[in-house]
mmCIF file of C-alpha atoms in Angstrom:
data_model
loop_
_atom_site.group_PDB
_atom_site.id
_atom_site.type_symbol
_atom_site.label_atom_id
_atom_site.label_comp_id
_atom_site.label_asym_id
_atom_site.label_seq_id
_atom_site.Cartn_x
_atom_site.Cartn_y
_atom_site.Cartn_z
ATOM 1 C CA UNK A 10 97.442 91.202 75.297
ATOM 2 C CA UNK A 11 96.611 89.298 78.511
ATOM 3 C CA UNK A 12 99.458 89.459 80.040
ATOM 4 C CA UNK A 13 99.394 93.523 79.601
ATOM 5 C CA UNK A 14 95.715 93.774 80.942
ATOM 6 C CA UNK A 15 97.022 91.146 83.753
ATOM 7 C CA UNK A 16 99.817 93.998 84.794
ATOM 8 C CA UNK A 17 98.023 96.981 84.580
ATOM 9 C CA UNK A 18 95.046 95.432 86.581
ATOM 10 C CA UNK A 19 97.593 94.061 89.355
ATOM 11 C CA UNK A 20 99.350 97.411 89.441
ATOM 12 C CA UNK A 21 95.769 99.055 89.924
ATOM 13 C CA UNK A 22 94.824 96.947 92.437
ATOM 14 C CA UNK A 23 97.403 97.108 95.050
ATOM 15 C CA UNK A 24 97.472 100.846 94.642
ATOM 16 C CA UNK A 25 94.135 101.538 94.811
ATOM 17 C CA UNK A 26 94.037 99.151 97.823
ATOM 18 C CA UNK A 27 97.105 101.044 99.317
ATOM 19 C CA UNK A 28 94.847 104.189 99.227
ATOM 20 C CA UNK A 29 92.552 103.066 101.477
ATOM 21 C CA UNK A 30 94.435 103.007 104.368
ATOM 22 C CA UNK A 31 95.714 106.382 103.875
ATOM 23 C CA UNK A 32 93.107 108.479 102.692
ATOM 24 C CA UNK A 33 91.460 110.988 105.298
ATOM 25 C CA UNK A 34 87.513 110.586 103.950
ATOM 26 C CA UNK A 35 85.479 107.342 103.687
ATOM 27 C CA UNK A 36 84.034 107.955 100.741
ATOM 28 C CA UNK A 37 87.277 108.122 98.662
ATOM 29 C CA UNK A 38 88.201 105.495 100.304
ATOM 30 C CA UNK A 39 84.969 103.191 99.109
ATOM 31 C CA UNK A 40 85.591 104.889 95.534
ATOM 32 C CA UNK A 41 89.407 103.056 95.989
ATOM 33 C CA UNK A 42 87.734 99.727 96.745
ATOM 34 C CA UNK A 43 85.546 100.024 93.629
ATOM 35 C CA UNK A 44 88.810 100.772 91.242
ATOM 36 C CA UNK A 45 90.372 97.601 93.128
ATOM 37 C CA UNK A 46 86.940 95.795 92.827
ATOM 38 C CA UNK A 47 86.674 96.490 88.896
ATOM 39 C CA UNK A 48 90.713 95.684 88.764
ATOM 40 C CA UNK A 49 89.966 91.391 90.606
ATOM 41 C CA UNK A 50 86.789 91.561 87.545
ATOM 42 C CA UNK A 51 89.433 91.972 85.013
ATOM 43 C CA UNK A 52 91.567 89.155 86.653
ATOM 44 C CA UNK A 53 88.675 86.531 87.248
ATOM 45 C CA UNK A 54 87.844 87.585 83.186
ATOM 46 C CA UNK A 55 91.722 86.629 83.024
ATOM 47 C CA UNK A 56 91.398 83.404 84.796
ATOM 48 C CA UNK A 57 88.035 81.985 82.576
ATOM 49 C CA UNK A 58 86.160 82.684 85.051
ATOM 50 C CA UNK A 59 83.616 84.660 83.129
ATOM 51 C CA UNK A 60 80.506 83.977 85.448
ATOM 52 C CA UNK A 61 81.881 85.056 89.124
ATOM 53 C CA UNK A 62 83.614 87.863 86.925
ATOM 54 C CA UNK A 63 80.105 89.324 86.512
ATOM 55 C CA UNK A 64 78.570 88.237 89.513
ATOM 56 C CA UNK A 65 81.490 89.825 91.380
ATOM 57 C CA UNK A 66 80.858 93.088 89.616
ATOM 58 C CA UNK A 67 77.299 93.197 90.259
ATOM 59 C CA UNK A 68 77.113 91.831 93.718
ATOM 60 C CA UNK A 69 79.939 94.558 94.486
ATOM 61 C CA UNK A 70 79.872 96.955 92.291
ATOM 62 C CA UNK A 71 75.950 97.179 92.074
ATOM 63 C CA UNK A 72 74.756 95.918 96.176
ATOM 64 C CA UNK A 73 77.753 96.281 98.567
ATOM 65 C CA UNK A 74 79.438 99.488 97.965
ATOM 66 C CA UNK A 75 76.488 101.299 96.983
ATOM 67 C CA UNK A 76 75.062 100.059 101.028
ATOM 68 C CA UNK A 77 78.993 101.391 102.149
ATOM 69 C CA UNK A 78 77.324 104.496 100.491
ATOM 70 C CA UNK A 79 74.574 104.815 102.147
ATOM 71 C CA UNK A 80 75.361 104.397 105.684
ATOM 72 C CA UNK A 81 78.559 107.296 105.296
ATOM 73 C CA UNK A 82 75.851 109.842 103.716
ATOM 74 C CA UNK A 83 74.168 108.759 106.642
ATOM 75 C CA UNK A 84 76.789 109.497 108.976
ATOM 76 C CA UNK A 85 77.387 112.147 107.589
ATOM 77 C CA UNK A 86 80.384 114.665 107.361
ATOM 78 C CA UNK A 87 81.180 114.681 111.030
ATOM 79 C CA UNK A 88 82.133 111.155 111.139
ATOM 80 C CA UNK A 89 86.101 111.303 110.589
ATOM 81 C CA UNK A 90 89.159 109.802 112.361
ATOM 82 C CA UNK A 91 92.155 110.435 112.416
ATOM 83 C CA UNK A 92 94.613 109.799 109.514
ATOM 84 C CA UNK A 93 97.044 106.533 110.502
ATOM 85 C CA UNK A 94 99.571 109.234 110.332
ATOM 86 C CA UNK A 95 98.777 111.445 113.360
ATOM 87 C CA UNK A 96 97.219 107.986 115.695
ATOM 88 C CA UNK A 97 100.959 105.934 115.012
ATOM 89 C CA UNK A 98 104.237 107.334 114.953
ATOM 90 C CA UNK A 99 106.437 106.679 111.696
ATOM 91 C CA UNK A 100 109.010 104.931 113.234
ATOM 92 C CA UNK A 101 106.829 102.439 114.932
ATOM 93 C CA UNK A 102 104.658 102.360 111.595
ATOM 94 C CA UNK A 103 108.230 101.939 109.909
ATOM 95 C CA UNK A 104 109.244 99.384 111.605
ATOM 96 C CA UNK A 105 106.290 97.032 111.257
ATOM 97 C CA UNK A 106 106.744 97.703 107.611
ATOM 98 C CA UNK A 107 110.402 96.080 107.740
ATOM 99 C CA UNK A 108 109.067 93.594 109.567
ATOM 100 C CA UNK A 109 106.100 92.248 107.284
ATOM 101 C CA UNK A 110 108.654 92.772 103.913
ATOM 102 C CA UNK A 111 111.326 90.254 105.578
ATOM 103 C CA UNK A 112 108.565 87.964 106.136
ATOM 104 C CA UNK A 113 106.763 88.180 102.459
ATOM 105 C CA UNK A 114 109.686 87.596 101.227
ATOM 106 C CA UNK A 115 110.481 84.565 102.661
ATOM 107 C CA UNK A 116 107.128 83.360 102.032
ATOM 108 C CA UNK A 117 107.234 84.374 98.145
ATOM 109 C CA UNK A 118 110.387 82.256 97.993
ATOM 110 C CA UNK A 119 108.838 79.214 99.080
ATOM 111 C CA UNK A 120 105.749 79.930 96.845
ATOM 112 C CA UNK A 121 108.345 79.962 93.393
ATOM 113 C CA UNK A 122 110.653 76.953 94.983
ATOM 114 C CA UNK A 123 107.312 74.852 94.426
ATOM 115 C CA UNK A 124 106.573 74.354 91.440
ATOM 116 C CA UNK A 125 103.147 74.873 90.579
ATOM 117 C CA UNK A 126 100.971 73.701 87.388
ATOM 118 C CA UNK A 127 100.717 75.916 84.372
ATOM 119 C CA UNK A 128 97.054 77.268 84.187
ATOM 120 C CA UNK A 129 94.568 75.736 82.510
ATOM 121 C CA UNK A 130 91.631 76.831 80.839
ATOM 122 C CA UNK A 131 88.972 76.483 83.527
ATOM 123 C CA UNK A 132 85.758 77.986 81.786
ATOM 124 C CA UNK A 133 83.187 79.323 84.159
ATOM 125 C CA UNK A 134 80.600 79.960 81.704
ATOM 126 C CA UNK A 135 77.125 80.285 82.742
ATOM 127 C CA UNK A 136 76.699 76.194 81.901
ATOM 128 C CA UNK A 137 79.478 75.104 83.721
ATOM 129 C CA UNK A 138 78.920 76.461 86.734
ATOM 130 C CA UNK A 139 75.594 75.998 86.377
ATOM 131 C CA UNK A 140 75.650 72.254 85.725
ATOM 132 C CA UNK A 141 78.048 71.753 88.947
ATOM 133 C CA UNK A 142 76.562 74.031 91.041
ATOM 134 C CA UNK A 143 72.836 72.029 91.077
ATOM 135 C CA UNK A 144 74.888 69.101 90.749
ATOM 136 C CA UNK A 145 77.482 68.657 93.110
ATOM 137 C CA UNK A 146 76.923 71.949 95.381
ATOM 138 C CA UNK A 147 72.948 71.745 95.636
ATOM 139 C CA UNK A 148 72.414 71.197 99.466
ATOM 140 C CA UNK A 149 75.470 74.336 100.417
ATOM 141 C CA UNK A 150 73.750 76.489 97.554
ATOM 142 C CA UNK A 151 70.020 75.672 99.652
ATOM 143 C CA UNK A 152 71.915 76.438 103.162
ATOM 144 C CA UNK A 153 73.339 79.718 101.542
ATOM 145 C CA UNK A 154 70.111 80.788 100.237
ATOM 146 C CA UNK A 155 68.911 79.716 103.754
ATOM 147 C CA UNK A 156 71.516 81.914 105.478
ATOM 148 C CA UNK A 157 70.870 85.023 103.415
ATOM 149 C CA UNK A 158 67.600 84.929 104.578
ATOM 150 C CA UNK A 159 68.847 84.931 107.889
ATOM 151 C CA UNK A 160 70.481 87.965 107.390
ATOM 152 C CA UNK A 161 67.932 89.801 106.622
ATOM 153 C CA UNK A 162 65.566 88.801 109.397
ATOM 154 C CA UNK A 163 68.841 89.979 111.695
ATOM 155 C CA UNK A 164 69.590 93.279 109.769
ATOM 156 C CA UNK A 165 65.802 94.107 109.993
ATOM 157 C CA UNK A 166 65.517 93.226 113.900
ATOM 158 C CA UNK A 167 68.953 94.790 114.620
ATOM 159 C CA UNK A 168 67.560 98.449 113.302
ATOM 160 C CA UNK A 169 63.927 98.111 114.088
ATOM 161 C CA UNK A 170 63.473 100.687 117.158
ATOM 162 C CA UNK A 171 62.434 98.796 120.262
ATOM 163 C CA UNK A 172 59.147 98.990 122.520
ATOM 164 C CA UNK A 173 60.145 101.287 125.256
ATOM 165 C CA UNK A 174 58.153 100.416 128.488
ATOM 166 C CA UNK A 175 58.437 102.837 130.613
ATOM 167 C CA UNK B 11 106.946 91.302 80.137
ATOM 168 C CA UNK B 12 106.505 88.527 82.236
ATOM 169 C CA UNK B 13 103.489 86.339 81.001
ATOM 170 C CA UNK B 14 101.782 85.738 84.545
ATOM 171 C CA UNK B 15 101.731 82.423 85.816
ATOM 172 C CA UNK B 16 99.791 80.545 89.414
ATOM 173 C CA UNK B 17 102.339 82.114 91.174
ATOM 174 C CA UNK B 18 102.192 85.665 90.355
ATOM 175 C CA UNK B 19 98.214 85.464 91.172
ATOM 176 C CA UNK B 20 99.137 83.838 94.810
ATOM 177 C CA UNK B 21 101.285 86.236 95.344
ATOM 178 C CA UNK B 22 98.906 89.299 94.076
ATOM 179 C CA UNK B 23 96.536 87.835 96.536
ATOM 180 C CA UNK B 24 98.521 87.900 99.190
ATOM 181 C CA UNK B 25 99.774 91.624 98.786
ATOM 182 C CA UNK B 26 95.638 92.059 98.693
ATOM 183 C CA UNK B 27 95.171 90.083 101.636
ATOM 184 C CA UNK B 28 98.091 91.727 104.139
ATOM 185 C CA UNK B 29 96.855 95.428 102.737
ATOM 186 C CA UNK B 30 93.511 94.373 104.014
ATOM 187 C CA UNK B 31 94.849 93.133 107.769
ATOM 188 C CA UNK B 32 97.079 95.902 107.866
ATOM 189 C CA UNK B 33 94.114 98.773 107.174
ATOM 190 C CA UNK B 34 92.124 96.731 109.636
ATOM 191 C CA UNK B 35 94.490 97.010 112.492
ATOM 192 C CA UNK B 36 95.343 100.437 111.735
ATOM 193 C CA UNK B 37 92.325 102.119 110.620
ATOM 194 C CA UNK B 38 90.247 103.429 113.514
ATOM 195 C CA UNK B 39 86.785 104.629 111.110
ATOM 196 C CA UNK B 40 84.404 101.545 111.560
ATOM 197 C CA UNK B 41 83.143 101.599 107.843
ATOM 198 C CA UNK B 42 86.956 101.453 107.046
ATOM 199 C CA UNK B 43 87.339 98.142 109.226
ATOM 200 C CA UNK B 44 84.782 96.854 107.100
ATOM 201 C CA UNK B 45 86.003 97.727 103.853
ATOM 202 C CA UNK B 46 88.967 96.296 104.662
ATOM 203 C CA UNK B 47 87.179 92.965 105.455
ATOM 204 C CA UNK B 48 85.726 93.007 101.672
ATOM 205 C CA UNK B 49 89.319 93.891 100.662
ATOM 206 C CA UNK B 50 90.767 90.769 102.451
ATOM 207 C CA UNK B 51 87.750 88.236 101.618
ATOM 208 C CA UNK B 52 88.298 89.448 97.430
ATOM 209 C CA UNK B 53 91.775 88.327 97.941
ATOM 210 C CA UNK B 54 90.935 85.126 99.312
ATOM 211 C CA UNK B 55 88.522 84.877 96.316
ATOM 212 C CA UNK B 56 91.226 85.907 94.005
ATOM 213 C CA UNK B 57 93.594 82.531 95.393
ATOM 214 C CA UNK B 58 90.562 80.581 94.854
ATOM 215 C CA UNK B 59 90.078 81.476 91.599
ATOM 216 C CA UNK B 60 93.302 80.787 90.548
ATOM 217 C CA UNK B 61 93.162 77.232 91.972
ATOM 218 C CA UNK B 62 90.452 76.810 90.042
ATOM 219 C CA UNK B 63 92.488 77.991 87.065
ATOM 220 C CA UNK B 64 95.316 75.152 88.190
ATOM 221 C CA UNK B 65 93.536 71.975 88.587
ATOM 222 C CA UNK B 66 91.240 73.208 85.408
ATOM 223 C CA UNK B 67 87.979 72.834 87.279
ATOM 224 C CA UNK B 68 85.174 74.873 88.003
ATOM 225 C CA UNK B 69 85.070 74.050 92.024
ATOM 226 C CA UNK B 70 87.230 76.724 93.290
ATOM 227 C CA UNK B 71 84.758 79.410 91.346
ATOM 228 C CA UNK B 72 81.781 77.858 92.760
ATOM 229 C CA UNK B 73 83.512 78.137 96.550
ATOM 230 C CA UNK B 74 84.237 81.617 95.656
ATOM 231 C CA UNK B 75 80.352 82.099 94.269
ATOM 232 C CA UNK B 76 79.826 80.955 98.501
ATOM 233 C CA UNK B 77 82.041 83.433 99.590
ATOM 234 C CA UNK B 78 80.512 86.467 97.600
ATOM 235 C CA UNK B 79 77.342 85.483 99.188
ATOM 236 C CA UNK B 80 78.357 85.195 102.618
ATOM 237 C CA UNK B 81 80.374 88.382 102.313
ATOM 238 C CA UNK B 82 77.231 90.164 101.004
ATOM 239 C CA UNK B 83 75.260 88.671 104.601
ATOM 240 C CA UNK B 84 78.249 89.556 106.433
ATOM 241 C CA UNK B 85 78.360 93.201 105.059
ATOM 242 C CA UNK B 86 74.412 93.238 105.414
ATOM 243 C CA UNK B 87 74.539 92.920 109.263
ATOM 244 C CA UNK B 88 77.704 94.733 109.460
ATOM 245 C CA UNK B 89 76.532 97.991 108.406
ATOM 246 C CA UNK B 90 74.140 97.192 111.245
ATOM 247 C CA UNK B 91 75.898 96.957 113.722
ATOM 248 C CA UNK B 92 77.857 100.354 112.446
ATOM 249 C CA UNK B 93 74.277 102.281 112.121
ATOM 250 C CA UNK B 94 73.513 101.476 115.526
ATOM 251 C CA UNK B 95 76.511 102.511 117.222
ATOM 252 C CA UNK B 96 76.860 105.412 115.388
ATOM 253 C CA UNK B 97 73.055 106.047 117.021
ATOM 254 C CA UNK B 98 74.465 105.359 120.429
ATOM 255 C CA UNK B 99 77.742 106.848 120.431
ATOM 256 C CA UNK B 100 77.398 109.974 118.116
ATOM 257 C CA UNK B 101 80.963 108.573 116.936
ATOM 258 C CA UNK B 102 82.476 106.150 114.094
ATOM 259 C CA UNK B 103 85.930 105.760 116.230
ATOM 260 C CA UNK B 104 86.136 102.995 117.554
ATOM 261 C CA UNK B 105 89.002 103.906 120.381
ATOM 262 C CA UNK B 106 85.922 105.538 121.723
ATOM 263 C CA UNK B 107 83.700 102.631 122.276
ATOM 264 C CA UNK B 108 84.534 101.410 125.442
ATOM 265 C CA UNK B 109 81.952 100.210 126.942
ATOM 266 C CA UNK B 110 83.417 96.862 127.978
ATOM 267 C CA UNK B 111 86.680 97.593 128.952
ATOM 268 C CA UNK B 112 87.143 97.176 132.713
#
């Protein structure tokens, strides 16, 4: 059963990913990251990894793509590029294409030469991660919480209009 | 069917994370750039995740837990940045912002 939700949520992924770099309108292309988003929840679920599973959907899901959202209705319709098509010509495009493949595959063979660990059960459940997080990780999770704060002061004072004096 | 093992996730990840360069180089539309930044910071979530899964701790999720956050901030200011020069520049190519080039 696992192994079947594993494949069909890889096989979603990378072609929902793929889709995103050719399709003409942004917002298809933000509805392709959610698919691919949805598809890395089933594989942290996968993984035991039940906590950052959910976090990862809401944080993404929920907050970032629905921002992505906002800011192309507030573009608006005008805003388009070109396709990747039209800007590169296929033989150029083709032959970076050859190029990456030769190298991936190199680098998957050295990935299955070493012989890595079967998985183990790590589970992230809410009292795991808790428990380690407060633990272990206390003073990065303050300086996170620290730096999204930060943010917000910058995202505020980078779109508040400015005094003109003139 | 293969069951999937460490390897097969690595690997995923990686196909994730070169889709994600690869849209960022070629894709012109700014809010595309950035999408492809989430894209390529997922897959590095995605490798730690599964290093998580190998040693058969929860430290690699908590790293990732970081990374989620710092995306969000990153995204956050981001968008920003893309409001304003959309403002300025009536335009969401960036070929056409060329303001610094000499």
């Amino acid at each position: 059963m696992a192994t079947v939700f594993f494949w069909i949520a890889s096989v979603l992924a990378v072609a929902s990913a793929l889709s995103i770099l050719f399709v003409k309108k942004p917002t298809r292309a933000l509805l392709a990251l959610l698919v691919c988003m949805i598809c890395l929840g089933v594989l942290y679920t996968l993984l035991h990894a039940y906590f950052v599973a959910i976090v990862h959907l809401i944080v993404y899901a929920g907050a970032v793509l629905v921002l992505f959202l906002f800011v192309i209705m507030l573009e608006g319709l005008g805003a388009t590029t070109l396709p990747i098509q039209r800007r590169f010509s296929p033989l150029h495009l083709a032959l970076t294409a050859t190029a990456g493949l030769i190298f991936s595959f190199f680098i998957v063979k050295i990935l299955c030469s070493s012989k890595l660990p079967a998985l183990q059960n790590a589970a992230g459940t809410v009292e795991n991660i808790g428990k380690n997080l407060f633990t272990n990780y206390l003073l990065p999770f303050e300086l996170v919480a620290v730096l999204i704060l930060v943010g917000i002061f910058a995202a505020v004072s980078l779109i508040k209009p400015e005094n003109k004096k003139s | 069917m293969i069951h999937p093992t460490a390897e097969h996730y690595l690997v995923l990840s990686g196909i994730l994370f070169s889709i994600g360069l690869f849209g960022l180089f070629v894709r012109r539309h700014i809010l595309i750039m950035l999408l492809c930044l989430e894209l390529m910071l997922n897959a590095a979530n995605l490798a730690l995740i599964t290093a998580s899964s190998v040693h058969g701790q929860t430290d690699g999720q908590i790293v990732s837990f970081f990374v989620m956050v710092i995306a969000a901030v990153e995204v956050t200011i981001g968008l920003a940045i893309a409001v304003l020069l959309f403002k300025e520049k009536n335009t969401v190519d960036t070929e056409q912002m060329t303001s610094l080039k000499g």
